[in-house]
Amino acid sequence: MLGVARFVVWVCFLELLWAVFVGTTQSTELIAGLIASVLTAGFVEALRARGVLGFRFMGSAVTRAWSIPGHVVFDFVLVFWVLVRSLARGRRVRGVWLEVPFDSEVGPRGRFLRAVTATLENESSNAMVVDLDHGRALLHSLDTSVSTGRQVL
């Protein structure tokens, strides 16, 4: 019974999200959204049944989001400067791969921490998280003078 209720909540949430994104209340759009919502909610429930979506919420990991606006402004200026500098020199911008330490727990809390970290850290336009695994984070960075870590490639 709980699975059916969760499925219905997913369908309602996804249909509402669809309606907000398309910005119209035409019946064809709402029907298309309903079909997509049912398929997606079914997929989510299938993943949950296999244990793929098991995680435990950690409020301390989410509280790091307060620093995102400052990072966005800083990285915008940084990437703009790298672009201007490379255009002035007539060279192509090339990034590098960095490996930095990343400690996370094993189990549901660790899965949540990896998901939140990847989401929050990818707001940066300078260093993008590519992989979080086995005590390390693999990043692709344009300007390594502001990134910590060591070059791996």
Coordinates of N, CA, C and O in Angstrom, one line a residue:
M1 N 0.8 -1.2 0.0 CA 0.0 0.0 0.0 C 0.9 1.3 0.0 O 0.5 2.2 -0.7
L2 N 2.0 1.2 0.7 CA 2.9 2.4 0.8 C 3.5 2.6 -0.6 O 3.7 3.8 -1.0
G3 N 3.8 1.6 -1.3 CA 4.4 1.7 -2.7 C 3.4 2.4 -3.6 O 3.8 3.2 -4.4
V4 N 2.1 2.1 -3.5 CA 1.1 2.7 -4.4 C 1.0 4.2 -4.0 O 0.9 5.1 -4.9
A5 N 1.0 4.5 -2.7 CA 0.9 5.9 -2.3 C 2.1 6.7 -2.8 O 1.9 7.8 -3.3
R6 N 3.3 6.1 -2.7 CA 4.5 6.8 -3.1 C 4.4 7.0 -4.6 O 4.8 8.0 -5.1
F7 N 3.9 6.0 -5.4 CA 3.8 6.1 -6.8 C 2.9 7.3 -7.2 O 3.2 8.1 -8.1
V8 N 1.7 7.4 -6.5 CA 0.8 8.4 -6.8 C 1.4 9.8 -6.5 O 1.2 10.8 -7.2
V9 N 2.1 9.9 -5.4 CA 2.8 11.2 -5.0 C 3.8 11.6 -6.1 O 3.9 12.7 -6.5
W10 N 4.6 10.6 -6.5 CA 5.6 10.9 -7.6 C 4.9 11.4 -8.9 O 5.3 12.3 -9.5
V11 N 3.8 10.7 -9.3 CA 3.1 11.1 -10.5 C 2.5 12.5 -10.3 O 2.7 13.3 -11.2
C12 N 1.9 12.8 -9.2 CA 1.4 14.2 -9.0 C 2.5 15.2 -9.0 O 2.3 16.3 -9.7
F13 N 3.6 14.9 -8.3 CA 4.7 15.9 -8.3 C 5.3 16.1 -9.7 O 5.5 17.2 -10.1
L14 N 5.5 15.0 -10.4 CA 6.1 15.2 -11.7 C 5.1 15.8 -12.7 O 5.6 16.6 -13.6
E15 N 3.8 15.6 -12.6 CA 2.9 16.2 -13.5 C 2.8 17.7 -13.2 O 2.8 18.6 -14.1
L16 N 2.9 18.1 -11.9 CA 2.9 19.5 -11.6 C 4.2 20.2 -12.1 O 4.1 21.3 -12.7
L17 N 5.3 19.5 -11.9 CA 6.6 20.0 -12.5 C 6.5 20.2 -14.0 O 7.0 21.2 -14.5
W18 N 5.9 19.2 -14.7 CA 5.8 19.3 -16.1 C 4.9 20.5 -16.5 O 5.3 21.3 -17.4
A19 N 3.8 20.7 -15.8 CA 3.0 21.9 -16.1 C 3.7 23.2 -15.9 O 3.5 24.1 -16.7
V20 N 4.5 23.3 -14.9 CA 5.2 24.5 -14.6 C 6.3 24.7 -15.7 O 6.4 25.8 -16.2
F21 N 7.0 23.7 -16.1 CA 8.0 23.8 -17.1 C 7.5 24.1 -18.5 O 8.1 25.0 -19.2
V22 N 6.4 23.5 -18.9 CA 5.8 23.8 -20.2 C 5.1 25.1 -20.2 O 4.9 25.8 -21.3
G23 N 4.5 25.6 -19.1 CA 3.9 26.9 -19.0 C 2.6 27.0 -19.7 O 2.2 28.1 -20.1
T24 N 1.9 25.9 -19.9 CA 0.6 25.9 -20.5 C -0.3 24.9 -19.9 O 0.1 24.0 -19.3
T25 N -1.6 25.1 -20.1 CA -2.6 24.1 -19.6 C -3.4 23.4 -20.7 O -4.5 23.0 -20.5
Q26 N -2.8 23.4 -21.9 CA -3.4 22.7 -23.0 C -3.5 21.2 -22.7 O -2.6 20.6 -22.1
S27 N -4.6 20.6 -23.1 CA -4.9 19.2 -22.7 C -3.8 18.3 -23.3 O -3.4 17.3 -22.6
T28 N -3.3 18.5 -24.5 CA -2.3 17.6 -25.1 C -1.0 17.7 -24.3 O -0.4 16.7 -24.1
E29 N -0.6 18.9 -23.8 CA 0.6 19.0 -23.0 C 0.4 18.3 -21.7 O 1.3 17.6 -21.2
L30 N -0.8 18.4 -21.1 CA -1.0 17.8 -19.8 C -1.1 16.3 -19.9 O -0.6 15.6 -19.0
I31 N -1.7 15.8 -21.0 CA -1.7 14.3 -21.2 C -0.3 13.8 -21.4 O 0.1 12.7 -20.9
A32 N 0.5 14.5 -22.2 CA 1.9 14.1 -22.5 C 2.6 14.1 -21.2 O 3.4 13.2 -20.9
G33 N 2.4 15.1 -20.3 CA 3.1 15.1 -19.0 C 2.6 14.0 -18.1 O 3.4 13.5 -17.4
L34 N 1.4 13.7 -18.2 CA 0.9 12.6 -17.4 C 1.5 11.2 -17.8 O 1.9 10.4 -16.9
I35 N 1.6 11.0 -19.1 CA 2.2 9.8 -19.6 C 3.7 9.7 -19.1 O 4.2 8.7 -18.6
A36 N 4.4 10.9 -19.3 CA 5.8 10.9 -18.9 C 5.9 10.7 -17.4 O 6.9 10.1 -16.9
S37 N 5.0 11.3 -16.6 CA 5.0 11.2 -15.1 C 4.8 9.7 -14.7 O 5.5 9.3 -13.8
V38 N 3.9 9.0 -15.3 CA 3.6 7.7 -15.0 C 4.8 6.8 -15.3 O 5.2 5.9 -14.5
L39 N 5.4 7.0 -16.4 CA 6.6 6.2 -16.8 C 7.7 6.5 -15.9 O 8.4 5.5 -15.4
T40 N 8.0 7.7 -15.5 CA 9.1 8.1 -14.7 C 8.8 7.6 -13.2 O 9.8 7.0 -12.6
A41 N 7.6 7.7 -12.7 CA 7.3 7.2 -11.4 C 7.5 5.7 -11.3 O 7.9 5.1 -10.4
G42 N 7.1 5.0 -12.4 CA 7.3 3.5 -12.5 C 8.7 3.2 -12.5 O 9.1 2.2 -11.8
F43 N 9.5 3.9 -13.2 CA 11.0 3.7 -13.2 C 11.6 3.9 -11.8 O 12.4 3.1 -11.3
V44 N 11.2 5.0 -11.1 CA 11.7 5.3 -9.8 C 11.3 4.2 -8.8 O 12.1 3.7 -8.0
E45 N 10.1 3.7 -8.9 CA 9.7 2.6 -8.0 C 10.4 1.3 -8.3 O 10.7 0.6 -7.4
A46 N 10.7 1.1 -9.6 CA 11.5 -0.1 -9.9 C 12.9 0.0 -9.3 O 13.4 -1.0 -8.8
L47 N 13.5 1.1 -9.4 CA 14.8 1.3 -8.9 C 14.8 1.2 -7.3 O 15.7 0.6 -6.7
R48 N 13.7 1.8 -6.7 CA 13.6 1.7 -5.3 C 13.4 0.2 -4.8 O 14.0 -0.2 -3.8
A49 N 12.7 -0.6 -5.6 CA 12.5 -2.0 -5.3 C 13.8 -2.8 -5.3 O 14.0 -3.7 -4.6
R50 N 14.7 -2.4 -6.2 CA 16.0 -3.0 -6.3 C 17.0 -2.5 -5.3 O 18.1 -3.0 -5.3
G51 N 16.6 -1.5 -4.5 CA 17.5 -0.9 -3.5 C 18.5 0.1 -4.0 O 19.5 0.4 -3.3
V52 N 18.4 0.6 -5.2 CA 19.3 1.5 -5.8 C 19.1 2.9 -5.2 O 20.1 3.7 -5.2
L53 N 18.0 3.3 -4.8 CA 17.7 4.6 -4.3 C 17.8 4.8 -2.8 O 17.3 5.8 -2.3
G54 N 18.4 3.8 -2.1 CA 18.4 3.9 -0.7 C 19.4 5.0 -0.2 O 20.6 4.9 -0.6
F55 N 19.0 6.0 0.5 CA 19.9 7.0 1.1 C 19.3 7.5 2.3 O 18.1 7.4 2.6
R56 N 20.1 8.2 3.2 CA 19.6 8.8 4.4 C 20.0 10.3 4.4 O 21.1 10.7 4.1
F57 N 19.0 11.1 4.6 CA 19.2 12.6 4.6 C 20.2 13.1 5.6 O 20.1 12.6 6.7
M58 N 21.0 14.0 5.2 CA 22.0 14.6 6.1 C 21.9 16.1 6.0 O 22.3 16.7 5.0
G59 N 21.3 16.8 7.0 CA 21.1 18.2 6.9 C 22.4 19.0 6.9 O 22.5 20.1 6.3
S60 N 23.4 18.5 7.5 CA 24.7 19.2 7.5 C 25.3 19.3 6.1 O 26.0 20.3 5.8
A61 N 25.1 18.3 5.3 CA 25.6 18.4 3.9 C 24.8 19.4 3.1 O 25.4 20.1 2.3
V62 N 23.5 19.6 3.4 CA 22.7 20.5 2.6 C 23.0 22.0 3.0 O 22.9 22.9 2.2
T63 N 23.4 22.2 4.3 CA 23.7 23.5 4.8 C 24.9 24.2 4.0 O 25.0 25.4 4.1
R64 N 25.7 23.4 3.4 CA 26.8 24.0 2.6 C 26.3 24.8 1.4 O 27.1 25.5 0.8
A65 N 25.1 24.7 1.1 CA 24.5 25.4 -0.1 C 24.5 26.9 0.1 O 24.4 27.6 -0.9
W66 N 24.7 27.4 1.3 CA 24.7 28.9 1.5 C 25.8 29.6 0.7 O 25.8 30.8 0.4
S67 N 26.9 28.9 0.4 CA 28.1 29.5 -0.2 C 27.9 29.5 -1.7 O 28.8 30.0 -2.4
I68 N 26.9 28.9 -2.3 CA 26.8 28.8 -3.8 C 26.7 30.2 -4.5 O 27.5 30.4 -5.4
P69 N 26.0 31.2 -4.0 CA 26.0 32.5 -4.7 C 27.4 33.1 -4.9 O 27.7 33.6 -5.9
G70 N 28.2 33.0 -3.8 CA 29.5 33.6 -3.9 C 30.4 32.8 -4.9 O 31.2 33.4 -5.6
H71 N 30.2 31.5 -4.9 CA 31.0 30.7 -5.8 C 30.6 31.0 -7.3 O 31.5 31.0 -8.1
V72 N 29.3 31.1 -7.5 CA 28.9 31.4 -8.9 C 29.5 32.7 -9.4 O 30.0 32.8 -10.5
V73 N 29.5 33.8 -8.6 CA 30.0 35.1 -9.0 C 31.5 34.9 -9.2 O 32.1 35.4 -10.2
F74 N 32.2 34.3 -8.2 CA 33.7 34.2 -8.3 C 34.1 33.4 -9.6 O 35.0 33.8 -10.3
D75 N 33.4 32.3 -9.8 CA 33.7 31.4 -11.0 C 33.4 32.1 -12.3 O 34.0 31.8 -13.3
F76 N 32.3 32.8 -12.3 CA 31.9 33.6 -13.5 C 33.1 34.5 -13.9 O 33.5 34.5 -15.1
V77 N 33.5 35.3 -12.9 CA 34.6 36.2 -13.2 C 35.9 35.4 -13.6 O 36.6 35.8 -14.5
L78 N 36.2 34.4 -12.9 CA 37.4 33.6 -13.2 C 37.3 33.0 -14.6 O 38.3 33.1 -15.4
V79 N 36.2 32.4 -15.0 CA 36.1 31.8 -16.3 C 36.1 32.9 -17.4 O 36.7 32.7 -18.5
F80 N 35.5 34.0 -17.1 CA 35.5 35.1 -18.1 C 37.0 35.6 -18.3 O 37.4 35.8 -19.4
W81 N 37.7 35.7 -17.2 CA 39.1 36.1 -17.3 C 40.0 35.1 -18.1 O 40.8 35.5 -18.9
V82 N 39.8 33.8 -17.8 CA 40.5 32.8 -18.5 C 40.2 32.9 -20.0 O 41.1 32.8 -20.9
L83 N 38.9 33.1 -20.4 CA 38.5 33.2 -21.8 C 39.2 34.5 -22.4 O 39.7 34.4 -23.5
V84 N 39.1 35.6 -21.8 CA 39.7 36.8 -22.3 C 41.2 36.6 -22.5 O 41.8 37.0 -23.5
R85 N 41.9 36.1 -21.5 CA 43.3 35.9 -21.5 C 43.7 34.9 -22.7 O 44.6 35.2 -23.4
S86 N 42.9 33.9 -22.9 CA 43.2 32.9 -24.0 C 43.0 33.5 -25.3 O 43.7 33.3 -26.3
L87 N 41.9 34.4 -25.4 CA 41.7 35.0 -26.7 C 42.8 36.1 -27.0 O 43.1 36.2 -28.2
A88 N 43.2 36.8 -26.0 CA 44.3 37.7 -26.2 C 45.6 37.0 -26.7 O 46.3 37.6 -27.5
R89 N 45.8 35.9 -26.2 CA 47.0 35.1 -26.6 C 46.9 34.3 -27.8 O 47.8 33.8 -28.4
G90 N 45.6 34.2 -28.3 CA 45.3 33.4 -29.5 C 45.5 31.9 -29.2 O 45.7 31.1 -30.2
R91 N 45.3 31.5 -28.0 CA 45.4 30.0 -27.7 C 44.0 29.5 -27.2 O 43.2 30.2 -26.7
R92 N 43.9 28.2 -27.4 CA 42.6 27.5 -27.0 C 42.7 27.3 -25.5 O 43.7 26.9 -25.0
V93 N 41.5 27.4 -24.9 CA 41.5 27.0 -23.4 C 41.5 25.5 -23.3 O 40.7 24.8 -23.9
R94 N 42.3 25.0 -22.5 CA 42.4 23.6 -22.2 C 42.3 23.4 -20.7 O 43.0 24.1 -19.9
G95 N 41.5 22.5 -20.3 CA 41.4 22.1 -18.9 C 42.3 21.0 -18.5 O 42.9 20.4 -19.4
V96 N 42.3 20.7 -17.3 CA 43.1 19.5 -16.8 C 42.2 18.7 -15.8 O 41.2 19.2 -15.3
W97 N 42.6 17.5 -15.7 CA 41.9 16.6 -14.7 C 42.6 16.7 -13.4 O 43.9 16.6 -13.3
L98 N 41.9 16.8 -12.3 CA 42.4 16.9 -11.0 C 41.8 15.8 -10.1 O 40.6 15.4 -10.3
E99 N 42.6 15.3 -9.2 CA 42.1 14.3 -8.3 C 42.3 14.9 -6.9 O 43.4 15.3 -6.5
V100 N 41.2 15.0 -6.1 CA 41.2 15.6 -4.8 C 40.6 14.6 -3.8 O 39.8 13.8 -4.2
P101 N 41.1 14.6 -2.6 CA 40.6 13.7 -1.6 C 39.1 14.1 -1.3 O 38.7 15.2 -1.2
F102 N 38.3 13.0 -1.1 CA 36.9 13.2 -0.7 C 36.5 12.0 0.2 O 36.5 10.9 -0.2
D103 N 36.3 12.4 1.4 CA 35.9 11.4 2.4 C 34.4 11.3 2.5 O 33.7 12.3 2.7
S104 N 33.9 10.1 2.4 CA 32.5 9.9 2.6 C 32.2 8.5 3.2 O 33.1 7.6 3.2
E105 N 31.1 8.4 3.8 CA 30.8 7.2 4.5 C 30.3 6.1 3.5 O 30.0 6.4 2.4
V106 N 30.2 4.9 4.0 CA 29.7 3.8 3.1 C 28.2 3.6 3.6 O 27.9 3.8 4.8
G107 N 27.3 3.3 2.7 CA 26.0 3.0 3.0 C 25.0 4.2 2.6 O 25.4 5.1 1.8
P108 N 23.8 4.2 3.2 CA 22.9 5.2 2.8 C 23.3 6.7 3.0 O 23.1 7.5 2.2
R109 N 24.0 7.0 4.1 CA 24.5 8.3 4.4 C 25.5 8.7 3.4 O 25.6 9.9 2.9
G110 N 26.4 7.8 3.0 CA 27.5 8.1 2.0 C 26.9 8.3 0.7 O 27.4 9.2 -0.1
R111 N 25.9 7.6 0.3 CA 25.2 7.8 -1.0 C 24.6 9.2 -1.1 O 24.7 9.9 -2.1
F112 N 23.9 9.6 0.0 CA 23.3 11.0 0.0 C 24.4 12.0 0.0 O 24.3 13.0 -0.8
L113 N 25.5 11.8 0.7 CA 26.6 12.8 0.7 C 27.2 13.0 -0.7 O 27.5 14.1 -1.1
R114 N 27.4 11.9 -1.4 CA 28.0 11.9 -2.7 C 27.0 12.6 -3.7 O 27.5 13.5 -4.5
A115 N 25.7 12.4 -3.6 CA 24.8 13.0 -4.5 C 24.7 14.5 -4.2 O 24.7 15.3 -5.1
V116 N 24.6 14.9 -2.9 CA 24.6 16.4 -2.6 C 25.9 17.1 -3.0 O 25.8 18.2 -3.5
T117 N 27.0 16.4 -2.7 CA 28.3 17.0 -3.1 C 28.4 17.2 -4.6 O 28.8 18.3 -5.0
A118 N 28.1 16.2 -5.4 CA 28.1 16.4 -6.8 C 27.2 17.5 -7.3 O 27.6 18.3 -8.2
T119 N 26.0 17.6 -6.7 CA 25.1 18.6 -7.1 C 25.6 20.0 -6.7 O 25.5 20.9 -7.6
L120 N 26.0 20.2 -5.5 CA 26.4 21.5 -5.0 C 27.7 21.9 -5.7 O 27.9 23.1 -6.0
E121 N 28.6 21.0 -5.9 CA 29.9 21.4 -6.5 C 29.9 21.6 -8.0 O 30.7 22.3 -8.5
N122 N 28.9 21.1 -8.6 CA 28.8 21.3 -10.1 C 28.2 22.7 -10.4 O 28.0 23.0 -11.6
E123 N 27.8 23.5 -9.4 CA 27.4 24.9 -9.7 C 28.6 25.7 -10.2 O 28.4 26.7 -10.8
S124 N 29.8 25.2 -9.9 CA 31.0 25.9 -10.3 C 31.3 25.7 -11.8 O 31.2 24.6 -12.3
S125 N 31.6 26.8 -12.5 CA 31.9 26.7 -13.9 C 33.3 26.5 -14.1 O 33.8 26.2 -15.2
N126 N 34.2 26.5 -13.1 CA 35.6 26.3 -13.2 C 35.9 24.8 -13.1 O 36.6 24.2 -13.9
A127 N 35.5 24.2 -12.0 CA 35.8 22.8 -11.8 C 34.5 21.9 -11.7 O 33.7 22.2 -10.8
M128 N 34.4 21.0 -12.6 CA 33.2 20.2 -12.6 C 33.5 18.8 -12.0 O 34.5 18.2 -12.4
V129 N 32.6 18.3 -11.2 CA 32.8 17.0 -10.6 C 32.4 15.9 -11.6 O 31.3 16.0 -12.2
V130 N 33.3 15.0 -11.9 CA 33.1 14.0 -12.9 C 32.8 12.6 -12.2 O 31.9 11.9 -12.6
D131 N 33.5 12.4 -11.0 CA 33.4 11.1 -10.3 C 33.7 11.3 -8.9 O 34.6 12.0 -8.5
L132 N 32.9 10.6 -8.0 CA 33.2 10.6 -6.6 C 33.2 9.1 -6.2 O 32.2 8.4 -6.2
D133 N 34.4 8.6 -5.9 CA 34.5 7.2 -5.6 C 35.8 6.9 -4.8 O 36.8 7.5 -5.1
H134 N 35.7 6.0 -3.9 CA 36.9 5.4 -3.2 C 37.8 6.5 -2.6 O 39.0 6.5 -2.8
G135 N 37.2 7.4 -1.9 CA 38.0 8.4 -1.2 C 38.6 9.5 -2.0 O 39.5 10.2 -1.6
R136 N 38.1 9.7 -3.2 CA 38.6 10.7 -4.1 C 37.5 11.3 -5.0 O 36.5 10.7 -5.2
A137 N 37.8 12.5 -5.4 CA 36.9 13.2 -6.4 C 37.7 13.5 -7.6 O 38.8 14.1 -7.5
L138 N 37.1 13.2 -8.8 CA 37.8 13.5 -10.0 C 37.1 14.7 -10.6 O 35.9 14.7 -10.8
L139 N 37.9 15.8 -10.9 CA 37.3 17.0 -11.3 C 37.9 17.4 -12.7 O 39.1 17.0 -12.9
H140 N 37.2 18.1 -13.5 CA 37.8 18.7 -14.7 C 37.8 20.2 -14.4 O 36.8 20.9 -14.2
S141 N 39.0 20.9 -14.5 CA 39.1 22.2 -14.1 C 39.8 23.0 -15.2 O 40.7 22.6 -15.9
L142 N 39.3 24.3 -15.4 CA 39.9 25.2 -16.4 C 41.1 25.9 -15.8 O 42.2 26.0 -16.5
D143 N 41.0 26.4 -14.7 CA 42.1 27.2 -14.0 C 42.5 26.5 -12.7 O 41.8 26.5 -11.8
T144 N 43.7 25.8 -12.7 CA 44.1 25.0 -11.5 C 44.7 25.9 -10.5 O 45.0 25.4 -9.4
S145 N 45.0 27.2 -10.7 CA 45.6 28.0 -9.7 C 44.6 28.2 -8.6 O 45.1 28.6 -7.5
V146 N 43.4 28.0 -8.8 CA 42.4 28.2 -7.7 C 41.9 26.9 -7.2 O 41.1 26.8 -6.3
S147 N 42.3 25.8 -7.8 CA 41.8 24.5 -7.4 C 42.9 23.8 -6.6 O 44.0 24.0 -6.8
T148 N 42.4 22.9 -5.6 CA 43.4 22.2 -4.9 C 43.4 20.7 -5.4 O 42.3 20.2 -5.8
G149 N 44.5 20.1 -5.3 CA 44.6 18.7 -5.8 C 45.8 18.5 -6.6 O 46.6 19.4 -6.8
R150 N 45.9 17.4 -7.2 CA 47.0 17.1 -8.1 C 46.5 16.7 -9.5 O 45.4 16.1 -9.6
Q151 N 47.3 17.0 -10.4 CA 46.9 16.7 -11.8 C 47.0 15.2 -12.0 O 48.1 14.6 -11.7
V152 N 46.0 14.5 -12.6 CA 46.1 13.1 -12.9 C 46.3 12.8 -14.3 O 46.8 11.7 -14.7
L153 N 46.0 13.7 -15.2 CA 46.2 13.4 -16.7 C 46.9 14.6 -17.3 O 46.7 15.7 -17.0

